[in-house]
Tab-separated table of C-alpha atoms in Angstrom:
chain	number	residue	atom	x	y	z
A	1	UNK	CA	7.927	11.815	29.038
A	2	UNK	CA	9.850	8.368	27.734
A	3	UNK	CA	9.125	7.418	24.154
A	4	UNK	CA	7.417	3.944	24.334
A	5	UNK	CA	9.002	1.261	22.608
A	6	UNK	CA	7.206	0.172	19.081
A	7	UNK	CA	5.316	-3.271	18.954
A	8	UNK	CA	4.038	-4.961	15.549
A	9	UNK	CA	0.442	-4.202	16.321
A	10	UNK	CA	-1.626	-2.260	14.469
A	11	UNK	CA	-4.718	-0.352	15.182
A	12	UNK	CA	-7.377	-0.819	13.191
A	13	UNK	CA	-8.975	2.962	12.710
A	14	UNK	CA	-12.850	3.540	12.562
A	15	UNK	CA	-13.422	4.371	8.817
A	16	UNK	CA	-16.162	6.916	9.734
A	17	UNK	CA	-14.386	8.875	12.558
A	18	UNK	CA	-12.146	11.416	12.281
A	19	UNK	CA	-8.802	11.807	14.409
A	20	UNK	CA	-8.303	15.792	14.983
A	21	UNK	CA	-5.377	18.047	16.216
A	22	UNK	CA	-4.278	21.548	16.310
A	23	UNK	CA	-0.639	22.883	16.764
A	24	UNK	CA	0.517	26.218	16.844
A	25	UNK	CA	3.076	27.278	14.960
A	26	UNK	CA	5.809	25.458	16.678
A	27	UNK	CA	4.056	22.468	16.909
A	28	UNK	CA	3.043	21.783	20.195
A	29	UNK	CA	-0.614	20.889	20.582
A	30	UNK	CA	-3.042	23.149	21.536
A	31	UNK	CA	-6.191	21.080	20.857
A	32	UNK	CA	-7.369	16.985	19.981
A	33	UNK	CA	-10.662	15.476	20.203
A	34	UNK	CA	-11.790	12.694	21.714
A	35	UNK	CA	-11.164	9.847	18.859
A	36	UNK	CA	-7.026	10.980	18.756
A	37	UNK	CA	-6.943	10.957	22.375
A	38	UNK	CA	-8.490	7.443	22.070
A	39	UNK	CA	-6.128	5.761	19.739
A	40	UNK	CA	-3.296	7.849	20.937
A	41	UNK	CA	-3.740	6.281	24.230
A	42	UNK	CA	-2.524	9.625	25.972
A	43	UNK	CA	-5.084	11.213	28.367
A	44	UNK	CA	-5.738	15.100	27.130
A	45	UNK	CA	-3.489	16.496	29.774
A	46	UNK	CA	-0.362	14.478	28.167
A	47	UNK	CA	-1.373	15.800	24.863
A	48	UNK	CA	-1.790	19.855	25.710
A	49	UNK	CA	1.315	21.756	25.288
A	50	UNK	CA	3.429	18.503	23.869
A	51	UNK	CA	5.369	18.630	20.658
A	52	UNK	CA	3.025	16.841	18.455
A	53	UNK	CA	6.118	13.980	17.224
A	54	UNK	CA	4.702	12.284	20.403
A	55	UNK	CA	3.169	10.040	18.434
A	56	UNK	CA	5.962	9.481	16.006
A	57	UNK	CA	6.259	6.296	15.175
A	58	UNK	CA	10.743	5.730	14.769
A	59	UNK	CA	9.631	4.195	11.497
A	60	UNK	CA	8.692	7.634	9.660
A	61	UNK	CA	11.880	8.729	7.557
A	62	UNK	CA	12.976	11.955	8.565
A	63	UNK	CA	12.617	13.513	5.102
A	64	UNK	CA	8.565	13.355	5.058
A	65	UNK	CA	8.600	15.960	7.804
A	66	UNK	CA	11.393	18.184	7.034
A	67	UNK	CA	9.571	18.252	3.392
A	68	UNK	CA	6.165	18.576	5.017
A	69	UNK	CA	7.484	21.809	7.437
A	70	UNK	CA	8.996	23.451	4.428
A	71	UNK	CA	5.705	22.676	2.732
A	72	UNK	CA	3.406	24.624	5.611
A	73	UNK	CA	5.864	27.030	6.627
A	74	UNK	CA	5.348	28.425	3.216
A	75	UNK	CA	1.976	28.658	3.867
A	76	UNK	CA	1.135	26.192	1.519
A	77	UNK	CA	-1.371	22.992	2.657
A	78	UNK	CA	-0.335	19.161	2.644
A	79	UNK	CA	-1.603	15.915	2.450
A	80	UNK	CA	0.402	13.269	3.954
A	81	UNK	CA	0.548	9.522	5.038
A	82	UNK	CA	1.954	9.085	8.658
A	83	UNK	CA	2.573	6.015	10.524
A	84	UNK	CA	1.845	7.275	14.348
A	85	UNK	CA	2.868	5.632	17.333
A	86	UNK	CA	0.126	5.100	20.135
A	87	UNK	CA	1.387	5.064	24.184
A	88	UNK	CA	1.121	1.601	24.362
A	89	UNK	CA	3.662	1.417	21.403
A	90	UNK	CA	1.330	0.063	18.734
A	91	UNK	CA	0.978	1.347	15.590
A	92	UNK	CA	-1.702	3.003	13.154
A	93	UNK	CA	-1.631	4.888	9.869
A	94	UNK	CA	-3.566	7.711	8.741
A	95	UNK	CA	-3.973	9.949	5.717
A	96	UNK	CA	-3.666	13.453	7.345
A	97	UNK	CA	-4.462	16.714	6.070
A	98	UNK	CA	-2.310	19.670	6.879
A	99	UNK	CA	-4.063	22.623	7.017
A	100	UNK	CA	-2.505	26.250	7.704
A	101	UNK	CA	-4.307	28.943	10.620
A	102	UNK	CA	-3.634	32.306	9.910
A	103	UNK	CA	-3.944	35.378	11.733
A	104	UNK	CA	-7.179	37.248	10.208
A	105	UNK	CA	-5.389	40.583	10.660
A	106	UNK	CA	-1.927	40.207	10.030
A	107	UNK	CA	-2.341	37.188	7.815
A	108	UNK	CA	1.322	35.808	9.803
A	109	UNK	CA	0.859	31.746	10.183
A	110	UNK	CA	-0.176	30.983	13.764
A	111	UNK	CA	-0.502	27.011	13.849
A	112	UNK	CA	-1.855	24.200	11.929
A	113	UNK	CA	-5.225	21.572	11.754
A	114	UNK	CA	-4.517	18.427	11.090
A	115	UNK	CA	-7.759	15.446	10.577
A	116	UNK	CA	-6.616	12.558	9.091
A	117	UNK	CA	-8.753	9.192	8.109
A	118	UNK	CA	-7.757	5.963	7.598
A	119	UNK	CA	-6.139	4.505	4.364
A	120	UNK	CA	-6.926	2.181	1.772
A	121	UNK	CA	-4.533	-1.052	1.941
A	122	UNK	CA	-3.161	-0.945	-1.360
A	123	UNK	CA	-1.815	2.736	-1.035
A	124	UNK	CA	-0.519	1.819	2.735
A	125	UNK	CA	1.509	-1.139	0.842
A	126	UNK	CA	3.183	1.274	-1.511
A	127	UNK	CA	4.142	4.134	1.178
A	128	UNK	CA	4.919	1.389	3.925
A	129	UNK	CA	8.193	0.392	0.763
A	130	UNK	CA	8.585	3.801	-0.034
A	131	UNK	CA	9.021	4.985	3.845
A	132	UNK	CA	10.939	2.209	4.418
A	133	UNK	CA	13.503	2.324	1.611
A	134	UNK	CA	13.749	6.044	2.717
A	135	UNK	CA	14.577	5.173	6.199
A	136	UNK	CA	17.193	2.379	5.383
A	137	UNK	CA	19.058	5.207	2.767
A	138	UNK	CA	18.533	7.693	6.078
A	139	UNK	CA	20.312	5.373	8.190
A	140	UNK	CA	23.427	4.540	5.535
A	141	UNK	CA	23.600	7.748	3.609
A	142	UNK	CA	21.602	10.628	5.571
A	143	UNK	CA	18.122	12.736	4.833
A	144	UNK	CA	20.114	14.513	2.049
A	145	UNK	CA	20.232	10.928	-0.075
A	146	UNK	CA	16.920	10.321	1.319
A	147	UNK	CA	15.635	13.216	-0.336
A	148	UNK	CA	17.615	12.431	-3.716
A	149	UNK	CA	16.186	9.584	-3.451
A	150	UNK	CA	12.642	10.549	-3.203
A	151	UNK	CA	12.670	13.327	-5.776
A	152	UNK	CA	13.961	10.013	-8.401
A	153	UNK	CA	11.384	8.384	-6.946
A	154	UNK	CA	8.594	10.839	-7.927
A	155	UNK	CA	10.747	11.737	-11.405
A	156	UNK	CA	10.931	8.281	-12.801
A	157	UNK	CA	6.642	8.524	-12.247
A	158	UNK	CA	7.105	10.687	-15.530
A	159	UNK	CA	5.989	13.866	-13.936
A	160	UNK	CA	7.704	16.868	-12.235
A	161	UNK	CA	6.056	16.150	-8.839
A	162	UNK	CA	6.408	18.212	-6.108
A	163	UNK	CA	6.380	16.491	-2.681
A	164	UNK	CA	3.208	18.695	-1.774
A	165	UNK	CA	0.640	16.401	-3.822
A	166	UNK	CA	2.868	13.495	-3.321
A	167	UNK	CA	-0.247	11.536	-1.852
A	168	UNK	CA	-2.241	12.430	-4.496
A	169	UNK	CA	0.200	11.576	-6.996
A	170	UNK	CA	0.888	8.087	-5.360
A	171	UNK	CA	-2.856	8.086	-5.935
A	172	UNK	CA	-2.780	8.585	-9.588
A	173	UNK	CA	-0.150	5.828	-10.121
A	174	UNK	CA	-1.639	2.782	-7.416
């Protein structure tokens, strides 16, 4: 399936529904509801069995998700802000939590929930900068300064922050 190309239009999200996914392990989707098929513009049959970074929007650094897969491949939860890219190449952000699924016998991970919400404004303006300086030291220097970068970033907040409750802590300081 071709990647759609990205327009400056954003989707305004319905502050009391949810948008819903499950992966499994790898990361291919093996369930949405109705409201992420809705924004995502993809029909359900698109969605089933298809990497989840289908709705990657290009401007996501590529350091949020290697941190976020070393996050929940340690079997540890995340919250994250994502900037997804619907069919129709608009845009929307969400606040997503990352939740682990494990096996109830052998306890081995086995895939991941995901619901995310919408955002407040005044957080979205202070990820938007920090995703975007990210992305412009991806482009010149690679993930490796990104992630300098970002760890800096969280340091010079005064706190030892680990990039786990980085939403929360952007929280704390906006």
């Amino acid at each position: 399936m071709k990647k759609p190309t990205p327009i400056d239009e954003e989707i305004e999200l319905d502050p009391k529904r949810y948008i819903v996914s499950e992966t499994d392990e790898k990361g291919k989707i093996t369930f949405c509801n109705d409201y992420f098929k809705e924004i995502s513009g993809y029909s359900e049959e698109e969605l089933m069995g298809s990497p989840h970074n289908i709705v990657r929007h290009p401007d996501m650094p590529k350091i949020v998700f290697k941190l976020l897969w070393q996050t929940i491949s340690a079997g540890k939860n995340i919250n994250a802000v994502v900037k997804n890219m619907a069919k129709d190449g608009r845009y929307y952000w969400i606040f997503t939590e990352f939740e682990i699924r494990k096996d109830t016998d052998t306890g081995k991970i086995i895939g991941y929930h995901a619901s995310r919400k919408n955002i407040s404004k005044h957080v979205l303006a202070v990820i938007a900068d920090l995703y975007a300086k990210l992305l412009e030291i991806e482009k010149t220097e690679g993930v490796d300064a990104s992630e300098k970068y970002l760890i800096n970033f969280l340091k010079d907040k005064g706190d030892d922050i680990e990039f786990a409750n980085i939403m929360e802590e952007i929280h704390k300081f906006y």
